[in-house]
Amino acid sequence: MTPDREELQEYRQKRSFDKTPEPRGGRARDRSGNRFVVQEHHARRLHWDLRLEHDGALASWALPRGFPESPDENRLAVHTEDHPLEYLTFEGDIPAGEYGAGSMTIWDQGTYEAEKFRDDKVVFRLDGDRVSGHFALFRTKGDDWMIHRMDPPADSGDPMPSSLTPMAATLSTLPPDQENWAFEIKWDGVRVVAYGEPGRLRLFGRNLREFTRQYPEIRPMMNDIGARRVVLDGELVAFDDSGKPSFQRLQPRIHLTSDADIRRQQRVSPVVYVIFDLLYLDGRSLLRLPYEERRRELSGLGLNGPNWQVPDYQRGDGDVLLDATSRQGLEGVVAKRLASRYQPGKRTRDWLKIKNVLSQEVVIGGWVPGQGRLSGRFGALLVGYHDDGALRFAGKVGTGFDDATRGLLQDHLDALRTDESPFTGRQPQKDAVFVQPELVCRVEFANWTETGTMRHPSFEGLIEDKPARDVVREKPAPPPPPEPEE
Ligand code: MN
């Protein structure tokens, strides 16, 4: 029995070398080397394969989440079969249907120094281009292994933020100095900040509620993110049958909690994550960089998949883009000052939203009973906005509901019923039924009347990420004056 045959037996049994481009491997002549390789393996699930040259073969572990950043966090290491030394330089595509199908590229290589190399524990110092440091691989139970970082990383840079509230735009009109601004299409969806790390992607709304489970179709974006650590800002958008963003189509996705419901709705109303900003990249906070530099780094990430995209922005000529969005029935544009930095949680005049159609978030304060087909249920919602702490009546919303939405809303309304009117000042009609003013919804409407009510309001959907007390009447602010010429 020759030892090198024995140790590669499992490796060879798993592969058909007439189909895979992987090396079959020969007999190792030199058994004293100390090279290592880390391969990024886009298999069914992205992972990184760490292979340490040891006794004429490559001892191998798959790291689904890469190397730990600090000693505080051990990460899973899946022990795999020994690979031949020829695998140190292997890159290629393992064909579908074969073991480990998917693309394999070299992510890092170099040498390592072993302090301990036992069957259940390996302690070593890696010296590569991308990863270096003092690590321990150790077996926990059965054949489960973990990788532990023993030294703090030399310079890990800025810590990755974990709870950023997105920057907001001020309702306004087109700025006079359009050449100093970038213009983007305003996407009508739900704002989401995404935190991506090796093997992990988390999605959070603007009130910091986590949405990761609700949108499984965004998960494969991890493959595009790879080993990088990023914080992205964007909008989750659903589309109607004509391909237009539809806030109403998104509605059923927001509340789901059961995996079966989530899967079903994912097929009916798939979403696209429209990404428009990059806030953090690999140990660097980008918040202080000007808009265009952040956008340049964002496009460098190559994020482009069936359910995630980075649409272009336009420099200047916002009026042209606004006209185009109006013709296409889109909500409007967002103007972002080219030189502006990113201010989390702030609504500033460095970002302006310019709308083709008026829309407004309102608080539901009651309802009027329906008639005919709708008898016993609500016919119209009574809504308002806060002004100096008081809820002001803003009108009656009687259209824009489908049957499912009516049913869902009626349940909410019944649970919140109260005898007292939440409105201060002007009151709605006599037969009104009141509710505690907790539900927030969005309406589109034609214009404001002089008495402060909305003309022809239409229901768009419930808003989950904004507390009722924050709902005020949105008034367009004038755009900021042009920047002084240098
Ligand atoms: Mn692998």
Coordinates of C-alpha atoms and ligand atoms in Angstrom, one line a residue:
M1 CA 0.0 0.0 0.0
T2 CA 1.4 3.3 -1.0
P3 CA 0.4 6.1 1.4
D4 CA -0.2 8.8 -1.2
R5 CA -2.7 6.6 -3.0
E6 CA -4.6 6.0 0.2
E7 CA -4.9 9.6 1.1
L8 CA -6.2 10.7 -2.3
Q9 CA -8.6 7.7 -2.6
E10 CA -11.7 9.6 -1.4
Y11 CA -10.8 12.6 -3.6
R12 CA -10.5 10.4 -6.7
Q13 CA -13.7 8.4 -6.0
K14 CA -15.8 11.5 -5.9
R15 CA -14.7 12.7 -9.3
S16 CA -14.9 11.7 -13.0
F17 CA -11.7 13.0 -14.5
D18 CA -13.1 12.7 -18.0
K19 CA -15.7 15.3 -17.0
T20 CA -14.1 17.6 -14.5
P21 CA -11.0 19.8 -15.3
E22 CA -9.7 19.2 -11.8
P23 CA -6.3 17.5 -11.5
R24 CA -6.2 13.7 -10.8
G25 CA -3.0 14.3 -8.9
G26 CA 0.2 12.2 -9.0
R27 CA 2.5 10.9 -6.4
A28 CA 4.0 13.7 -4.3
R29 CA 7.8 13.7 -4.4
D30 CA 8.4 16.4 -1.8
R31 CA 6.4 15.9 1.3
S32 CA 7.9 18.9 3.2
G33 CA 6.2 21.9 1.6
N34 CA 4.2 24.5 3.5
R35 CA 2.2 26.3 0.8
F36 CA -1.5 27.1 1.1
V37 CA -4.3 28.2 -1.2
V38 CA -7.7 29.6 -0.6
Q39 CA -10.2 29.1 -3.4
E40 CA -13.4 30.9 -3.8
H41 CA -15.9 28.3 -4.8
H42 CA -19.2 29.3 -6.3
A43 CA -20.8 25.9 -5.7
R44 CA -24.5 25.5 -4.8
R45 CA -23.5 27.6 -1.8
L46 CA -20.6 30.0 -2.0
H47 CA -17.7 29.1 0.3
W48 CA -14.0 29.5 0.5
D49 CA -11.8 26.3 0.5
L50 CA -8.7 26.6 2.7
R51 CA -6.0 24.0 1.7
L52 CA -2.8 23.5 3.7
E53 CA 0.0 21.6 2.2
H54 CA 0.8 18.8 4.6
D55 CA 2.7 15.6 4.2
G56 CA 2.4 15.5 0.4
A57 CA -1.3 16.4 0.1
L58 CA -3.6 19.3 0.8
A59 CA -5.5 19.1 4.0
S60 CA -8.8 20.9 3.2
W61 CA -11.6 22.8 4.9
A62 CA -14.6 24.6 3.4
L63 CA -15.3 28.0 5.1
P64 CA -18.9 29.0 4.4
R65 CA -18.4 32.4 6.0
G66 CA -14.7 32.9 5.3
F67 CA -12.1 33.7 7.9
P68 CA -13.2 35.2 11.3
E69 CA -12.4 38.9 11.6
S70 CA -11.7 38.7 15.3
P71 CA -11.0 36.3 18.1
D72 CA -14.6 36.8 19.4
E73 CA -16.3 34.9 16.7
N74 CA -15.5 31.3 15.6
R75 CA -16.7 30.3 12.2
L76 CA -17.7 27.0 10.8
A77 CA -15.1 25.0 8.9
V78 CA -16.3 21.9 7.1
H79 CA -13.5 19.3 6.9
T80 CA -13.3 17.9 3.4
E81 CA -11.2 15.2 1.7
D82 CA -7.4 15.7 1.1
H83 CA -6.7 17.2 -2.3
P84 CA -3.6 16.6 -4.5
L85 CA -0.8 19.2 -4.5
E86 CA -1.7 20.0 -8.1
Y87 CA -4.8 21.6 -6.7
L88 CA -2.7 24.5 -5.4
T89 CA -2.9 26.2 -8.8
F90 CA -6.3 25.0 -9.9
E91 CA -8.9 27.4 -11.2
G92 CA -11.8 26.4 -13.5
D93 CA -15.4 25.5 -13.9
I94 CA -16.5 22.2 -12.6
P95 CA -19.4 21.2 -14.9
A96 CA -23.0 20.9 -13.7
G97 CA -23.8 17.4 -12.3
E98 CA -20.2 16.8 -11.1
Y99 CA -19.1 16.9 -7.5
G100 CA -18.6 20.5 -6.4
A101 CA -20.1 21.9 -9.6
G102 CA -19.4 25.6 -10.0
S103 CA -16.6 28.0 -10.7
M104 CA -13.4 27.9 -8.6
T105 CA -10.9 30.7 -8.5
I106 CA -7.9 31.3 -6.4
W107 CA -8.7 33.9 -3.8
D108 CA -5.4 33.9 -2.0
Q109 CA -2.2 31.9 -1.7
G110 CA 1.1 31.9 0.1
T111 CA 2.8 30.0 2.8
Y112 CA 1.9 29.0 6.3
E113 CA 3.8 27.9 9.4
A114 CA 2.3 25.1 11.5
E115 CA 2.7 25.2 15.2
K116 CA 0.6 22.1 15.7
F117 CA -0.8 19.7 13.2
R118 CA -2.9 17.0 14.8
D119 CA -6.0 15.0 13.7
D120 CA -8.2 17.3 15.8
K121 CA -6.4 20.6 15.9
V122 CA -4.2 22.6 13.6
V123 CA -2.6 25.9 14.8
F124 CA -0.9 27.9 12.1
R125 CA 0.2 31.3 10.9
L126 CA -1.0 32.3 7.4
D127 CA 1.0 34.6 5.3
G128 CA -1.0 35.5 2.2
D129 CA -1.9 38.7 0.2
R130 CA -5.5 38.9 1.5
V131 CA -5.4 37.0 4.6
S132 CA -2.6 36.7 7.1
G133 CA -2.7 36.0 10.8
H134 CA -2.7 33.4 13.5
F135 CA -5.5 30.8 13.3
A136 CA -6.6 27.6 14.9
L137 CA -8.8 24.9 13.3
F138 CA -10.2 22.6 15.9
R139 CA -12.6 19.6 15.8
T140 CA -15.7 20.0 18.1
K141 CA -17.8 16.8 17.8
G142 CA -17.9 14.1 15.2
D143 CA -16.3 15.7 12.2
D144 CA -17.4 19.2 12.8
W145 CA -14.7 21.8 12.8
M146 CA -14.4 25.5 13.6
I147 CA -11.9 28.1 12.7
H148 CA -10.7 30.5 15.4
R149 CA -8.7 33.7 15.0
M150 CA -6.0 33.9 17.7
D151 CA -4.6 37.4 17.0
P152 CA -6.7 40.6 16.4
P153 CA -6.3 41.6 12.8
A154 CA -3.5 44.0 12.3
D155 CA -5.6 46.8 10.9
S156 CA -9.3 46.0 10.4
G157 CA -10.1 49.7 9.6
D158 CA -13.5 51.2 10.3
P159 CA -15.9 48.7 12.0
M160 CA -18.8 47.7 9.8
P161 CA -21.9 49.6 10.9
S162 CA -24.8 47.3 12.0
S163 CA -27.7 49.7 12.2
L164 CA -27.7 52.6 9.7
T165 CA -30.8 54.6 9.2
P166 CA -31.0 55.7 5.6
M167 CA -30.7 59.3 4.5
A168 CA -33.9 60.9 3.3
A169 CA -34.8 63.4 0.5
T170 CA -36.7 66.6 0.9
L171 CA -39.8 67.1 -1.3
S172 CA -39.0 70.0 -3.6
T173 CA -38.7 71.2 -7.2
L174 CA -35.9 70.9 -9.7
P175 CA -32.7 72.7 -8.5
P176 CA -31.7 75.7 -10.6
D177 CA -28.1 74.5 -11.1
Q178 CA -28.8 71.1 -12.5
E179 CA -25.2 70.6 -13.6
N180 CA -24.2 70.2 -9.9
W181 CA -26.7 67.4 -9.3
A182 CA -27.1 63.8 -10.2
F183 CA -30.6 62.6 -11.0
E184 CA -32.0 59.1 -10.4
I185 CA -35.5 57.6 -11.0
K186 CA -37.5 57.7 -7.8
W187 CA -38.4 54.0 -7.1
D188 CA -41.7 53.4 -5.5
G189 CA -41.1 50.6 -3.0
V190 CA -39.6 50.0 0.5
R191 CA -36.3 51.4 1.6
V192 CA -33.8 48.8 2.6
V193 CA -30.2 48.9 3.8
A194 CA -28.4 45.6 3.1
Y195 CA -25.4 44.4 5.1
G196 CA -23.3 41.8 3.2
E197 CA -20.4 39.8 4.5
P198 CA -18.9 36.5 3.4
G199 CA -21.7 34.0 3.5
R200 CA -24.2 36.4 5.1
L201 CA -26.7 39.0 3.9
R202 CA -29.1 40.9 6.1
L203 CA -31.8 43.4 5.1
F204 CA -33.2 46.1 7.3
G205 CA -35.9 48.7 6.8
R206 CA -35.7 52.4 7.7
N207 CA -37.1 51.7 11.2
L208 CA -34.4 49.1 11.6
R209 CA -36.9 46.2 11.3
E210 CA -35.2 43.2 9.8
F211 CA -36.6 41.9 6.4
T212 CA -34.1 39.3 5.6
R213 CA -36.5 36.3 5.7
Q214 CA -39.2 38.1 3.8
Y215 CA -37.2 38.5 0.6
P216 CA -35.4 35.2 -0.1
E217 CA -34.9 36.1 -3.8
I218 CA -32.2 38.7 -2.7
R219 CA -30.2 36.1 -0.9
P220 CA -28.1 34.9 -4.0
M221 CA -26.7 38.5 -4.1
M222 CA -24.2 37.0 -1.7
N223 CA -22.5 35.4 -4.7
D224 CA -21.8 38.8 -6.2
I225 CA -20.6 40.2 -2.9
G226 CA -18.2 37.3 -2.4
A227 CA -15.6 37.9 0.3
R228 CA -16.3 41.6 0.6
R229 CA -18.0 43.4 3.4
V230 CA -20.5 46.0 2.2
V231 CA -23.3 48.2 3.4
L232 CA -25.7 49.1 0.6
D233 CA -28.7 51.5 0.4
G234 CA -31.5 50.9 -2.0
E235 CA -35.2 50.3 -2.6
L236 CA -37.0 47.0 -2.8
V237 CA -39.5 47.3 -5.7
A238 CA -42.2 45.1 -7.0
F239 CA -43.6 45.6 -10.6
D240 CA -47.1 45.4 -12.0
D241 CA -48.0 43.6 -15.2
S242 CA -46.9 46.5 -17.4
G243 CA -43.5 46.6 -15.7
K244 CA -44.1 49.7 -13.6
P245 CA -43.0 49.8 -10.0
S246 CA -46.1 49.1 -7.9
F247 CA -46.2 49.8 -4.2
Q248 CA -49.5 47.9 -4.1
R249 CA -47.9 44.8 -5.5
L250 CA -45.3 45.0 -2.7
Q251 CA -47.9 45.2 0.0
P252 CA -48.7 41.5 0.4
R253 CA -44.9 40.7 0.8
I254 CA -44.4 43.0 3.8
H255 CA -46.4 41.2 6.5
L256 CA -45.6 37.6 5.8
T257 CA -44.0 35.4 8.5
S258 CA -44.5 31.8 7.4
D259 CA -42.0 30.4 5.0
A260 CA -44.7 28.8 2.8
D261 CA -46.5 32.1 2.4
I262 CA -43.2 33.9 1.7
R263 CA -42.4 31.3 -1.0
R264 CA -45.8 31.6 -2.6
Q265 CA -45.8 35.4 -2.7
Q266 CA -42.3 35.4 -4.0
R267 CA -43.6 33.7 -7.1
V268 CA -46.6 36.0 -7.5
S269 CA -44.8 39.3 -6.8
P270 CA -41.0 39.0 -7.0
V271 CA -39.0 42.0 -5.9
V272 CA -35.9 43.7 -7.3
Y273 CA -33.5 45.4 -4.9
V274 CA -32.6 48.6 -6.7
I275 CA -29.3 49.7 -5.2
F276 CA -28.3 53.3 -5.3
D277 CA -25.6 53.9 -2.7
L278 CA -22.6 52.2 -1.1
L279 CA -22.0 53.2 2.5
Y280 CA -19.2 50.9 3.6
L281 CA -16.7 48.7 1.9
D282 CA -14.1 46.4 3.4
G283 CA -13.0 48.3 6.4
R284 CA -13.8 51.8 5.0
S285 CA -16.7 54.0 5.8
L286 CA -17.7 55.8 2.6
L287 CA -20.1 58.2 4.3
R288 CA -17.8 61.2 3.9
L289 CA -17.0 60.6 0.3
P290 CA -18.9 62.7 -2.3
Y291 CA -21.9 61.1 -4.0
E292 CA -20.1 60.3 -7.3
E293 CA -17.2 58.6 -5.6
R294 CA -19.5 56.4 -3.7
R295 CA -21.3 55.6 -7.0
R296 CA -18.1 54.8 -8.7
E297 CA -17.1 52.3 -6.0
L298 CA -20.7 50.9 -6.1
S299 CA -20.5 50.2 -9.8
G300 CA -17.1 48.5 -9.2
L301 CA -18.8 45.8 -7.2
G302 CA -20.5 44.3 -10.2
L303 CA -23.8 43.7 -8.5
N304 CA -26.1 42.6 -11.2
G305 CA -28.5 39.8 -10.9
P306 CA -32.1 38.8 -11.7
N307 CA -33.3 40.4 -8.4
W308 CA -30.7 43.1 -7.7
Q309 CA -29.5 45.9 -9.9
V310 CA -27.6 49.1 -9.8
P311 CA -29.3 51.5 -12.2
D312 CA -27.4 54.4 -13.7
Y313 CA -27.7 57.9 -12.5
Q314 CA -27.7 61.0 -14.8
R315 CA -25.5 64.0 -14.4
G316 CA -27.5 67.2 -14.9
D317 CA -30.5 67.5 -17.2
G318 CA -32.9 66.6 -14.5
D319 CA -35.8 68.2 -16.4
V320 CA -35.3 65.7 -19.2
L321 CA -35.4 62.7 -16.8
L322 CA -38.4 64.1 -14.9
D323 CA -40.3 64.5 -18.3
A324 CA -39.4 60.9 -19.1
T325 CA -40.6 59.6 -15.8
S326 CA -43.9 61.5 -16.2
R327 CA -44.5 60.0 -19.6
Q328 CA -43.8 56.5 -18.3
G329 CA -46.1 57.0 -15.3
L330 CA -43.3 56.8 -12.8
E331 CA -43.4 58.6 -9.5
G332 CA -40.7 61.2 -10.2
V333 CA -36.9 61.7 -9.7
V334 CA -34.5 62.1 -6.8
A335 CA -31.8 64.8 -7.2
K336 CA -28.6 64.3 -5.3
R337 CA -25.9 67.0 -5.0
L338 CA -22.8 65.6 -6.7
A339 CA -20.5 66.9 -3.9
S340 CA -22.7 65.8 -1.0
R341 CA -21.7 63.2 1.6
Y342 CA -24.1 60.7 3.1
Q343 CA -25.9 61.7 6.3
P344 CA -27.6 58.7 7.9
G345 CA -31.0 59.3 9.3
K346 CA -31.1 63.0 8.1
R347 CA -33.5 64.5 5.7
T348 CA -31.4 67.1 3.9
R349 CA -31.6 69.4 1.0
D350 CA -28.6 67.6 -0.6
W351 CA -31.2 65.1 -1.7
L352 CA -34.4 66.3 -3.3
K353 CA -37.4 64.3 -4.4
I354 CA -39.4 65.8 -7.2
K355 CA -42.7 64.1 -7.9
N356 CA -45.0 63.9 -10.8
V357 CA -47.9 62.8 -8.7
L358 CA -48.6 64.0 -5.2
S359 CA -48.6 61.4 -2.5
Q360 CA -48.6 61.6 1.3
E361 CA -48.4 59.4 4.3
V362 CA -51.5 59.8 6.5
V363 CA -52.8 58.4 9.8
I364 CA -56.0 56.5 9.8
G365 CA -58.3 58.0 12.4
G366 CA -61.6 56.3 11.5
W367 CA -63.9 55.1 8.8
V368 CA -67.4 55.6 7.4
P369 CA -69.6 52.5 6.9
G370 CA -70.0 51.2 3.4
Q371 CA -73.3 50.7 1.6
G372 CA -74.6 48.0 -0.7
R373 CA -71.9 45.5 -1.4
L374 CA -69.8 47.0 1.4
S375 CA -72.4 47.2 4.1
G376 CA -71.1 46.1 7.4
R377 CA -67.6 47.1 6.4
F378 CA -65.8 50.4 5.8
G379 CA -66.7 52.4 2.8
A380 CA -64.0 55.0 3.2
L381 CA -61.1 55.7 5.5
L382 CA -60.9 59.0 7.5
V383 CA -57.3 60.2 7.5
G384 CA -55.2 63.0 8.9
Y385 CA -51.8 64.3 9.6
H386 CA -50.1 65.8 12.6
D387 CA -49.7 69.6 12.9
D388 CA -48.3 71.0 16.1
G389 CA -49.0 67.7 17.9
A390 CA -52.6 67.6 16.9
L391 CA -54.1 65.2 14.4
R392 CA -55.9 67.3 11.7
F393 CA -58.6 65.8 9.5
A394 CA -57.3 65.6 5.9
G395 CA -60.1 63.8 4.0
K396 CA -61.9 60.6 3.1
V397 CA -60.2 57.9 1.1
G398 CA -62.7 55.7 -0.7
T399 CA -60.8 54.1 -3.6
G400 CA -57.7 52.1 -4.2
F401 CA -58.6 49.0 -2.2
D402 CA -58.9 45.5 -3.4
D403 CA -61.0 42.9 -1.5
A404 CA -58.0 41.4 0.3
T405 CA -56.8 44.8 1.4
R406 CA -60.3 45.7 2.6
G407 CA -60.5 42.5 4.7
L408 CA -57.1 43.0 6.2
L409 CA -57.8 46.7 7.0
Q410 CA -61.2 45.9 8.5
D411 CA -59.5 43.5 11.0
H412 CA -57.0 46.2 12.0
L413 CA -59.8 48.8 12.3
D414 CA -62.0 46.6 14.4
A415 CA -59.1 46.0 16.8
L416 CA -58.5 49.7 17.2
R417 CA -62.1 51.0 17.6
T418 CA -62.7 53.8 20.0
D419 CA -65.6 56.2 20.9
E420 CA -63.5 59.3 20.8
S421 CA -62.5 61.2 17.7
P422 CA -58.7 61.4 17.4
F423 CA -59.1 64.5 15.2
T424 CA -58.6 68.0 16.6
G425 CA -60.5 70.9 15.0
R426 CA -62.6 70.1 12.0
Q427 CA -64.5 66.8 12.3
P428 CA -65.6 64.3 9.7
Q429 CA -69.2 63.4 9.0
K430 CA -71.7 62.3 11.7
D431 CA -71.8 58.6 11.0
A432 CA -68.0 58.3 11.4
V433 CA -66.6 55.3 13.4
F434 CA -63.3 56.2 15.1
V435 CA -60.2 54.2 15.8
Q436 CA -57.0 54.9 17.8
P437 CA -54.7 56.7 15.4
E438 CA -52.0 54.1 15.0
L439 CA -52.2 52.9 11.4
V440 CA -50.3 54.8 8.7
C441 CA -51.0 54.5 5.0
R442 CA -50.0 56.2 1.9
V443 CA -52.3 57.9 -0.5
E444 CA -52.0 59.6 -3.9
F445 CA -54.1 62.6 -4.6
A446 CA -54.7 65.4 -7.0
N447 CA -54.0 68.5 -4.8
W448 CA -54.6 70.1 -1.5
T449 CA -57.7 72.3 -1.0
E450 CA -57.4 75.6 0.8
T451 CA -58.9 74.1 3.9
G452 CA -56.1 71.5 4.1
T453 CA -57.8 68.4 2.8
M454 CA -56.8 66.2 -0.1
R455 CA -58.7 66.2 -3.4
H456 CA -59.4 62.7 -4.9
P457 CA -57.2 60.7 -2.6
S458 CA -56.6 57.1 -3.4
F459 CA -55.2 54.4 -1.1
E460 CA -51.8 53.0 -2.0
G461 CA -50.9 50.8 0.9
L462 CA -50.2 50.5 4.6
I463 CA -46.9 51.9 5.8
E464 CA -45.1 49.7 8.3
D465 CA -41.9 51.6 8.8
K466 CA -43.1 54.9 10.1
P467 CA -44.7 55.7 13.5
A468 CA -48.0 57.5 13.3
R469 CA -46.7 60.4 15.4
D470 CA -44.1 61.2 12.7
V471 CA -46.7 61.7 10.0
V472 CA -46.9 65.4 9.0
R473 CA -48.1 67.2 5.9
E474 CA -45.3 67.2 3.3
K475 CA -44.8 70.6 1.8
P476 CA -42.4 71.1 -1.0
A477 CA -39.3 73.1 0.2
P478 CA -37.6 75.4 -2.3
P479 CA -34.5 73.8 -3.8
P480 CA -31.2 75.1 -2.3
P481 CA -29.6 78.1 -4.1
P482 CA -26.9 77.3 -6.7
E483 CA -23.4 76.7 -5.3
P484 CA -21.2 79.7 -5.6
E485 CA -18.9 79.6 -8.6
E486 CA -15.3 78.8 -7.8
Ligands
MN1 MN -15.3 23.6 -2.3

